Coordinates of C-alpha atoms and ligand atoms in Angstrom, one line a residue:
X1 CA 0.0 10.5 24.0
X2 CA -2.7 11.7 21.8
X3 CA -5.1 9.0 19.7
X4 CA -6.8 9.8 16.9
X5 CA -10.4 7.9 17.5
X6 CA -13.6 7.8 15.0
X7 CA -17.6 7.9 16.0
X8 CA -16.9 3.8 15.7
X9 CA -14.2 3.6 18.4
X10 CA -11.8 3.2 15.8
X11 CA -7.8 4.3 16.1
X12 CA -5.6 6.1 13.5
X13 CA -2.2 5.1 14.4
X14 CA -1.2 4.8 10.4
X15 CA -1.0 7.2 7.6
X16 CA -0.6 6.2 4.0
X17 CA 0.8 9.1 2.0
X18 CA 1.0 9.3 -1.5
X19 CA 4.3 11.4 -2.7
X20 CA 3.5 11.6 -6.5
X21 CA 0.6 10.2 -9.1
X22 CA 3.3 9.2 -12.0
X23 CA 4.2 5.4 -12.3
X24 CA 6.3 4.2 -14.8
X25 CA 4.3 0.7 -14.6
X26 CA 1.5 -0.1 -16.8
X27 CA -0.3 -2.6 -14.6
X28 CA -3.3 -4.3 -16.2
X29 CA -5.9 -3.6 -13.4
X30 CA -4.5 -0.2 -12.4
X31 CA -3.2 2.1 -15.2
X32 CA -3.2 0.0 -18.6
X33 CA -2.7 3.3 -20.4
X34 CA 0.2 4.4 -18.9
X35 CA 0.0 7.3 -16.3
X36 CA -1.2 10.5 -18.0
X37 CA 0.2 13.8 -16.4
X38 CA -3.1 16.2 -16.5
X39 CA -1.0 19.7 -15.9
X40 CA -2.6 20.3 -12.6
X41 CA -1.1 21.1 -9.8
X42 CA 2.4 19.9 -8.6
X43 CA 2.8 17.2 -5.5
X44 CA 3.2 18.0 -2.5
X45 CA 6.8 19.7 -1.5
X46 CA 9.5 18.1 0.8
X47 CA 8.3 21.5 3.1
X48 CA 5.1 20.6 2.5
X49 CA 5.1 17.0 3.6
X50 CA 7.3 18.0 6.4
X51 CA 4.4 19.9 8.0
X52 CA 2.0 17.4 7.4
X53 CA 3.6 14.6 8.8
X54 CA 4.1 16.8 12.1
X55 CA 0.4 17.2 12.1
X56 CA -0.5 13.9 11.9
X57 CA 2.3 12.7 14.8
X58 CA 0.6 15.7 17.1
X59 CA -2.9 13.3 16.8
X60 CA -1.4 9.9 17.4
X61 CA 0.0 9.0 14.1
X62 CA 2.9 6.5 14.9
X63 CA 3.1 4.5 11.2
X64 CA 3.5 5.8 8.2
X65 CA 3.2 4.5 4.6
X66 CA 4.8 6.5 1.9
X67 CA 3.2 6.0 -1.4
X68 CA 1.9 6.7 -4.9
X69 CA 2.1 6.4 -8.0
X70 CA 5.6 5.1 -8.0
X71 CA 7.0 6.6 -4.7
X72 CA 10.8 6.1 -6.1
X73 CA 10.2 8.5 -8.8
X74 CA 10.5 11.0 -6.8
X75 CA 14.5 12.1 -6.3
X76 CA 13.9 13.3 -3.4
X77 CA 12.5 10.2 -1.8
X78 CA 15.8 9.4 0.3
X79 CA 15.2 13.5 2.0
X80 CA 11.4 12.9 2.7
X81 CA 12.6 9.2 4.4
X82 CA 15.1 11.0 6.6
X83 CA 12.7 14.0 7.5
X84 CA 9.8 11.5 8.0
X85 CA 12.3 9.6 10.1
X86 CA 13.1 12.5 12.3
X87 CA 9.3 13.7 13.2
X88 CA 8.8 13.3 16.8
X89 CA 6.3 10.4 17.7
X90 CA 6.9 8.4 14.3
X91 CA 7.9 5.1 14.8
X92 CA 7.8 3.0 12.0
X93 CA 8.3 4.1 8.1
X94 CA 7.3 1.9 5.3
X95 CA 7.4 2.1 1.8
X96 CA 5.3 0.6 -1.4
X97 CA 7.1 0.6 -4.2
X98 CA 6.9 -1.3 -7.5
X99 CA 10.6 -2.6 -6.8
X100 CA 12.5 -1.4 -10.0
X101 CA 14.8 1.2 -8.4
X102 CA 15.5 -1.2 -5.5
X103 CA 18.9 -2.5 -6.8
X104 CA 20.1 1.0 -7.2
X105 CA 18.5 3.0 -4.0
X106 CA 17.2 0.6 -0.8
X107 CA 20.4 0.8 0.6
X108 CA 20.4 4.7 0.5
X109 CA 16.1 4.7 1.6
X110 CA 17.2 1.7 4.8
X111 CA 20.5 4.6 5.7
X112 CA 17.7 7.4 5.4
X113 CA 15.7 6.2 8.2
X114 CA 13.1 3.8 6.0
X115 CA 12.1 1.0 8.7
X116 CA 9.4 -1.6 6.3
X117 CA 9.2 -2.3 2.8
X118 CA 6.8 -3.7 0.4
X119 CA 7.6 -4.6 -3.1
X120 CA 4.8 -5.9 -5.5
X121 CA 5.2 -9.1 -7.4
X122 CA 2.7 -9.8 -9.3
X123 CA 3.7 -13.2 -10.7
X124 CA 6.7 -15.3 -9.8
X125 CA 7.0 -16.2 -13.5
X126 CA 8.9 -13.2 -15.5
X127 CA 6.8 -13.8 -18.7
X128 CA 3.9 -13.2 -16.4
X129 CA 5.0 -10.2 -14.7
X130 CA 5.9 -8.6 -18.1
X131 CA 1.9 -9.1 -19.3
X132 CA 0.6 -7.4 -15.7
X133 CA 2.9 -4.7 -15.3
X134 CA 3.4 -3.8 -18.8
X135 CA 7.5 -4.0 -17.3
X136 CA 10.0 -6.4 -18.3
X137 CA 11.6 -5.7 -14.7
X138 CA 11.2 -8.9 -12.8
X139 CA 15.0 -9.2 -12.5
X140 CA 15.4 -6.4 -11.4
X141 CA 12.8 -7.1 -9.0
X142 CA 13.5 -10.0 -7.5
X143 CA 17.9 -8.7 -7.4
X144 CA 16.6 -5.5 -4.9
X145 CA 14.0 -8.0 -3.0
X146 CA 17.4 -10.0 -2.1
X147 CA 19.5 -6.8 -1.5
X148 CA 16.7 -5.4 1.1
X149 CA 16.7 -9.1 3.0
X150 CA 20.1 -8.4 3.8
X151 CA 19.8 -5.0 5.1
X152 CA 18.3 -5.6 8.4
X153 CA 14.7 -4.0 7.8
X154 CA 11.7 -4.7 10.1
X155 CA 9.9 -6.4 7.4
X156 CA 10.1 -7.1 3.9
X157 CA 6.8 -8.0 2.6
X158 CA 5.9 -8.5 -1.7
X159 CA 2.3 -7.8 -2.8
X160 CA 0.5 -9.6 -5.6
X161 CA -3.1 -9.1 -6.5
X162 CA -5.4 -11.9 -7.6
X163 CA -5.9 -11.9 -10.8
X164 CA -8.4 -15.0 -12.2
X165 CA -6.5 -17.0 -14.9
X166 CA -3.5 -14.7 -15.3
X167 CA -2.1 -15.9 -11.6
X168 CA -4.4 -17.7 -9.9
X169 CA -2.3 -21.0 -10.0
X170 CA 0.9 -19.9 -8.3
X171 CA 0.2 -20.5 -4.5
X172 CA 2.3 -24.2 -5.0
X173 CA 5.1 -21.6 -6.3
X174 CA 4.9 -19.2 -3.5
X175 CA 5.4 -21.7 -0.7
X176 CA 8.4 -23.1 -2.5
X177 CA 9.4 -19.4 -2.0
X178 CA 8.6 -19.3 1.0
X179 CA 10.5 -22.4 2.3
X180 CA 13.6 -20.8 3.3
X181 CA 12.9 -17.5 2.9
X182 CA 12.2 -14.8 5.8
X183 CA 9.8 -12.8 3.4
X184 CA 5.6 -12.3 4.1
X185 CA 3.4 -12.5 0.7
X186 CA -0.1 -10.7 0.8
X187 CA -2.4 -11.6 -1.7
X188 CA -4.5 -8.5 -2.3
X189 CA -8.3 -9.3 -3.6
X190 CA -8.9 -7.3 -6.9
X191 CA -10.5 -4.1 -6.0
X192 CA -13.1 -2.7 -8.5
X193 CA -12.4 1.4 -9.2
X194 CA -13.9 3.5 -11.1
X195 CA -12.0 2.4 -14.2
X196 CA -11.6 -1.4 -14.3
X197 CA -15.2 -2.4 -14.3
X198 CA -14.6 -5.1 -17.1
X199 CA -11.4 -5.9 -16.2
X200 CA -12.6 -6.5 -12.5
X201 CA -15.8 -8.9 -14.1
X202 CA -13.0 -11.0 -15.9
X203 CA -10.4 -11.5 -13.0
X204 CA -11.8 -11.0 -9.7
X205 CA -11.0 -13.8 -7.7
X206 CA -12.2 -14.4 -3.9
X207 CA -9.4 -14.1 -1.3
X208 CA -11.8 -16.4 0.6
X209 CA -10.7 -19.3 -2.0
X210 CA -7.2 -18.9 -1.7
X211 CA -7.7 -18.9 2.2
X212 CA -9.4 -21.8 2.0
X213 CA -6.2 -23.7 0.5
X214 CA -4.3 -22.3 2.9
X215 CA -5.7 -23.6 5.6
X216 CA -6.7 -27.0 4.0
X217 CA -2.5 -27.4 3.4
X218 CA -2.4 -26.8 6.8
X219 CA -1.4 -23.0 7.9
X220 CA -2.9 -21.4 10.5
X221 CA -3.9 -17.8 11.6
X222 CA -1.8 -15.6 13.3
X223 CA -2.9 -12.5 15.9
X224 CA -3.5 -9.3 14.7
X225 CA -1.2 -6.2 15.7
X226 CA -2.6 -2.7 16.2
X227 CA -0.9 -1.0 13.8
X228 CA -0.5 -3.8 11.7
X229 CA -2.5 -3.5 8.0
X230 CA -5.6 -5.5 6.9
X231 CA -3.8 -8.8 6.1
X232 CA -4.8 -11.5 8.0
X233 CA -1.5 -13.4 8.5
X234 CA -0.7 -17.3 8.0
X235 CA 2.0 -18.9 9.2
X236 CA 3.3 -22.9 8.9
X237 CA 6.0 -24.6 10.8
X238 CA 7.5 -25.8 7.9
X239 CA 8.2 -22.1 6.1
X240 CA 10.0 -19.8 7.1
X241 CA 8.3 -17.0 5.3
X242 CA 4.2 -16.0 6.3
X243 CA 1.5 -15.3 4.1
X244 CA -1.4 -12.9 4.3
X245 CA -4.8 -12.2 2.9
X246 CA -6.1 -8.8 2.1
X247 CA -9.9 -9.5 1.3
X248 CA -11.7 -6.1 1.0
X249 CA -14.9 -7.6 0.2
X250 CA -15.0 -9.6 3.2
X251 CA -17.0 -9.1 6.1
X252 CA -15.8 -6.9 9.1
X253 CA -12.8 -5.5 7.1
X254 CA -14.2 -2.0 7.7
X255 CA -14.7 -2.6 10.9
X256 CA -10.5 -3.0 11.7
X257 CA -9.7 0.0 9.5
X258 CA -6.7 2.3 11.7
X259 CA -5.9 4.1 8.4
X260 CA -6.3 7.5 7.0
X261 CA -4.6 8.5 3.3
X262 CA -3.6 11.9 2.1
X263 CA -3.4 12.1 -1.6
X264 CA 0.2 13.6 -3.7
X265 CA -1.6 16.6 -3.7
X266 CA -2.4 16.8 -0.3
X267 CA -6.2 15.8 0.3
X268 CA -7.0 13.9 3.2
X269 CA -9.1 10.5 2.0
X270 CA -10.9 8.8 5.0
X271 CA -11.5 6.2 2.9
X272 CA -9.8 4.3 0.0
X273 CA -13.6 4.8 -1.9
X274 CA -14.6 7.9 -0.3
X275 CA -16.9 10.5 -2.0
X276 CA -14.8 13.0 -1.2
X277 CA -11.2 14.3 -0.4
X278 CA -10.7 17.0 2.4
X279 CA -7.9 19.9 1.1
X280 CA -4.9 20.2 3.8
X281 CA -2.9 21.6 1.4
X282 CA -3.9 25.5 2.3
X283 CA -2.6 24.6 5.8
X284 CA 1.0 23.0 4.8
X285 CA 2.1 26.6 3.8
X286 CA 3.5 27.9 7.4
X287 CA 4.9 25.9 10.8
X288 CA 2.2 28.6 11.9
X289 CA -0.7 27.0 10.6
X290 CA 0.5 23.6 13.1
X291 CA -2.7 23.7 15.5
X292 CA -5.2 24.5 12.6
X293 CA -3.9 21.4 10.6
X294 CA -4.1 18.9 13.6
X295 CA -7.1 20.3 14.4
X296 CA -8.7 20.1 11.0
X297 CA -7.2 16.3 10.9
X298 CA -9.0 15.6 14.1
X299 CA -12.4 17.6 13.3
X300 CA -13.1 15.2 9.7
X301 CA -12.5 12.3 11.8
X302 CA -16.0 12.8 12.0
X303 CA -17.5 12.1 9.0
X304 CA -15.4 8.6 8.5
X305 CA -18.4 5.9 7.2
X306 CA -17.9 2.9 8.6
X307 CA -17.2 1.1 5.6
X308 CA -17.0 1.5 1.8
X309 CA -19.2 0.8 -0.6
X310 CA -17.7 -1.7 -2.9
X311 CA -20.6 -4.3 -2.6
X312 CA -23.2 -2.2 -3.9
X313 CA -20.4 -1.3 -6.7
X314 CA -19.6 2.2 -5.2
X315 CA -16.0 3.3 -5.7
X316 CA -16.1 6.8 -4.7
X317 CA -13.8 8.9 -6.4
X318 CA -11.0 6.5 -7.3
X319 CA -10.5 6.3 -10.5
X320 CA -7.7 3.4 -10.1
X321 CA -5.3 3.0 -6.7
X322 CA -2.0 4.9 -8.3
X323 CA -4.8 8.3 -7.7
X324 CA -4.5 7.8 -3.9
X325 CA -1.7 5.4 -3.2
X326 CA -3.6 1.7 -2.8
Ligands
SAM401 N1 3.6 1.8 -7.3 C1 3.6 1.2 -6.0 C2 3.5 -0.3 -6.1 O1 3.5 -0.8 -7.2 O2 3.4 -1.0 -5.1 C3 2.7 1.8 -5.0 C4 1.3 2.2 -5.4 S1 0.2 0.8 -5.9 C5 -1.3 1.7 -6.3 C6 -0.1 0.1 -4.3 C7 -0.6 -1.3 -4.4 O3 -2.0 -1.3 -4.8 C8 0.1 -2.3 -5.3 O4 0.5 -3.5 -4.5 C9 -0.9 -2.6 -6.4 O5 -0.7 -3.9 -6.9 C10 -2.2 -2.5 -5.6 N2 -3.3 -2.2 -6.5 C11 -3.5 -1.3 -7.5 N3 -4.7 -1.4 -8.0 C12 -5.4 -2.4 -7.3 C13 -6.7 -2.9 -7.4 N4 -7.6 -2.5 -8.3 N5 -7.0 -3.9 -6.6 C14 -6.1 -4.4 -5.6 N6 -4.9 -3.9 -5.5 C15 -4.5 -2.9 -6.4

């Protein structure tokens, strides 16, 4: 079986694609403005990703993440599950979504072939989600995040980023969640992009400090998988549900990364703050262009840093995550 590996000894085993730039959120440290459609090019085609996911399955990819934007804009989201699905070598098929269209569509993503879901939730007080997402949805929300518990997935995980006095007080909250329910939370550590400089000065808040009062009410570090993402996992005999930590500024997290990102429009992204994007798009066009695409994959491998850098306050090219899918 083939294995994608970097000049670090890294694996690729997981691939986050983004299907589309548009969300219909507004969320305060992503895109407060609303997203703003440029006139460029379209996304990438059902055809299109069809080809591309067969490329990445020839060099080892065995996960994969689809994206955006908001993913379930896209009407043909329920065809690009079931052809991701039927790829040869793909295992496991997760989705990111902001949650809205849950109520109405996970049952039809879960018959399609979808195997993983996460759902981001902000704030477990609706008033509070409103402010950050700009979207009086939390109902709506929380109704699908029930619906998908019942539906037999692999995991259903929610996603809140740490935001410094808008949310920061809510951990008591999310173990009362978490009691009873079989659901994993990862807190995701405020990443600074290239457009929330102030916003990131006002709200950052350490992941280390929530981990720290994690551990000092008494929950305690679970192993790693290989495909797993970059949460380090906490579990508690006394909950049923697990929480994890996504700390990008922490030390090492580079040094686990088994991801590699294509953008809606089809660029290859070796890193979330890369300098650069590497077009795939010219090689999506024909089944005859297989080889040359896996080979291409395989050949920028190459130039994958190994790590980002956010600490000297280098974000690459991201403007905000909804550009290349988080
Ligand atoms: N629209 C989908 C959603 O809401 O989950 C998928 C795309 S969104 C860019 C993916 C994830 O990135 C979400 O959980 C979002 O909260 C997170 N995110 C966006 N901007 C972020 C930032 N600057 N720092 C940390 N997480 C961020």
């Amino acid at each position: 079986m083939a294995t994608l590996v970097d000049g670090f000894g890294r694996t690729f085993p997981y691939l986050r694609l983004s299907l589309t730039e548009a969300c219909n959120y507004r969320c305060s440290y992503c895109l407060p403005d609303g997203y703003q459609a440029d006139g460029r090019p379209t996304f990438l085609s059902l055809e299109e990703i069809k080809r591309l996911v067969r490329g990445f399955a020839a060099v080892g990819m065995r996960k994969i993440r689809l994206t955006g934007g908001e993913p379930s804009l896209r009407k043909d989201l329920p065809s690009i599950i079931a052809a991701v699905s039927a790829t040869p070598g793909v295992q496991k098929i997760a989705l990111t979504t902001n949650g809205c269209l849950l109520p109405r569509h996970v049952r039809l993503w879960r018959e399609a072939g979808l195997t993983a879901l996460n759902v981001s939730l902000d704030s477990l007080q609706s008033a509070r989600f409103a402010a950050i997402t700009g979207h009086d949805r939390f109902a709506e929300v929380m109704e699908g995040v029930e619906i998908a518990q019942g539906l037999g997935f692999d995991a259903v995980k929610l996603n809140a980023v740490l935001l410094r006095g808008l949310n920061d007080d809510e951990l008591p909250a999310w173990m009362d969640f978490l009691r009873d329910r079989d659901v994993s939370i990862r807190f995701i550590e405020l990443m600074r992009t290239g457009d929330n400089a102030a916003y990131f000065e006002r709200h950052h808040y350490r992941a280390e400090a929530l981990e720290q009062q994690l551990v000092d009410a008494g929950w305690t570090l679970r192993p790693r998988a290989a495909d797993a993402g970059p949460a380090r996992e906490y579990a508690h005999p006394g909950y049923r549900g697990r929480i994890g930590i996504i700390a990008p500024y922490s030390k090492d997290f580079c040094a686990g990364c088994n991801r590699l990102r294509v953008t809606a429009r089809g660029d290859l992204r070796l890193c979330l703050f890369g300098d650069f994007g590497i077009p795939l798009r010219p090689l999506l066009q024909s089944d005859e262009d297989h080889d040359a695409l896996a080979a291409r994959i395989a050949t920028q491998l190459g130039l994958k840093a190994a790590g980002h850098g956010l600490h000297e306050g280098n974000t690459g090219i991201t403007p905000h995550l909804a550009s290349i899918g988080g």
